[in-house]
Short mmCIF file of C-alpha atoms in Angstrom, two decimals:
data_model
loop_
_atom_site.label_atom_id
_atom_site.label_comp_id
_atom_site.label_asym_id
_atom_site.label_seq_id
_atom_site.Cartn_x
_atom_site.Cartn_y
_atom_site.Cartn_z
CA MET A 247 1.82 -18.37 28.16
CA ILE A 248 -1.65 -16.84 27.97
CA GLU A 249 -4.70 -19.05 27.49
CA SER A 250 -8.45 -18.74 27.19
CA SER A 251 -11.22 -21.33 26.84
CA ILE A 252 -13.66 -21.88 24.00
CA THR A 253 -17.42 -21.97 24.64
CA ARG A 254 -19.84 -24.47 23.06
CA ASN A 255 -20.61 -21.80 20.45
CA GLY A 256 -16.92 -21.53 19.51
CA GLN A 257 -16.47 -18.16 21.23
CA THR A 258 -13.63 -16.99 23.44
CA THR A 259 -12.73 -13.86 25.37
CA LEU A 260 -9.40 -12.28 24.54
CA PRO A 261 -7.47 -11.94 27.79
CA LYS A 262 -6.92 -8.39 29.04
CA VAL A 263 -3.17 -8.46 28.35
CA VAL A 264 -3.87 -9.43 24.71
CA ARG A 265 -6.45 -6.64 24.30
CA GLU A 266 -4.06 -4.12 25.84
CA THR A 267 -1.14 -5.28 23.69
CA LEU A 268 -3.22 -4.94 20.51
CA GLY A 269 -4.82 -1.69 21.68
CA LEU A 270 -8.31 -3.15 21.39
CA ARG A 271 -11.44 -1.62 22.88
CA ALA A 272 -15.03 -2.85 23.14
CA GLY A 273 -16.60 -3.03 19.69
CA ASP A 274 -13.25 -3.26 17.85
CA ARG A 275 -12.74 -5.93 15.23
CA VAL A 276 -9.89 -8.40 14.78
CA ARG A 277 -8.60 -10.24 11.74
CA TYR A 278 -7.30 -13.82 11.80
CA ILE A 279 -4.38 -14.90 9.62
CA ILE A 280 -4.18 -18.70 9.36
CA SER A 281 -0.86 -20.30 8.38
CA ASP A 282 -0.55 -24.09 8.69
CA THR A 283 -1.09 -24.76 12.41
CA GLU A 284 -0.63 -21.16 13.56
CA VAL A 285 -3.15 -18.31 13.80
CA ARG A 286 -2.23 -14.63 14.13
CA ILE A 287 -4.71 -12.10 15.51
CA LEU A 288 -4.43 -8.58 14.12
CA PRO A 289 -6.48 -5.52 15.05
CA VAL A 290 -8.62 -4.00 12.31
CA ARG A 291 -8.22 -0.25 12.58
CA PRO A 292 -11.20 1.86 11.50
CA ILE A 293 -10.37 4.86 9.33
CA ALA A 294 -11.75 7.22 11.99
CA ARG A 295 -8.92 6.21 14.36
CA LEU A 296 -6.35 7.40 11.83
CA PHE A 297 -7.60 11.00 11.92
CA GLY A 298 -4.80 13.24 13.11
CA ALA A 299 -2.19 10.46 13.01
CA LEU A 300 -0.06 12.38 10.51
CA ARG A 301 1.10 15.86 11.39
CA HIS A 302 2.29 18.49 8.93
CA ASP A 303 3.71 21.78 10.15
CA GLY A 304 4.30 23.34 6.73
CA PRO A 305 1.96 25.36 4.57
CA THR A 306 -1.03 23.67 2.97
CA ILE A 307 -0.92 23.03 -0.76
CA SER A 308 -3.61 22.21 -3.28
CA VAL A 309 -4.09 18.90 -5.07
CA ASP A 310 -2.96 20.60 -8.30
CA GLU A 311 0.30 21.66 -6.63
CA MET A 312 0.85 18.10 -5.36
CA GLU A 313 0.26 16.66 -8.84
CA GLN A 314 2.64 19.20 -10.40
CA SER A 315 5.32 18.31 -7.87
CA VAL A 316 4.93 14.59 -8.53
CA ALA A 317 4.97 15.13 -12.30
CA SER A 318 8.13 17.27 -12.15
CA ARG A 319 9.95 14.63 -10.09
CA ALA A 320 8.89 11.89 -12.51
CA VAL A 321 10.46 13.82 -15.39
CA GLU A 322 13.73 14.36 -13.45
CA GLU A 323 14.36 10.65 -12.88
#
């Protein structure tokens, strides 16, 4: 079990293993989900970190082509 203490100001330091598990770095933000007597800590991922997360090897297409493709599939179903 991993523990940390709370200061007089209600602050705590997340232990290194917790930061590593969540992939947190200095300046990152966390979100707290409270459920009855349990609290979950989730990392808040800035949009900038998502850049390049999705890869596409095919040709690029325009927004119009995407909309046409979606519209044609909607008619088929």
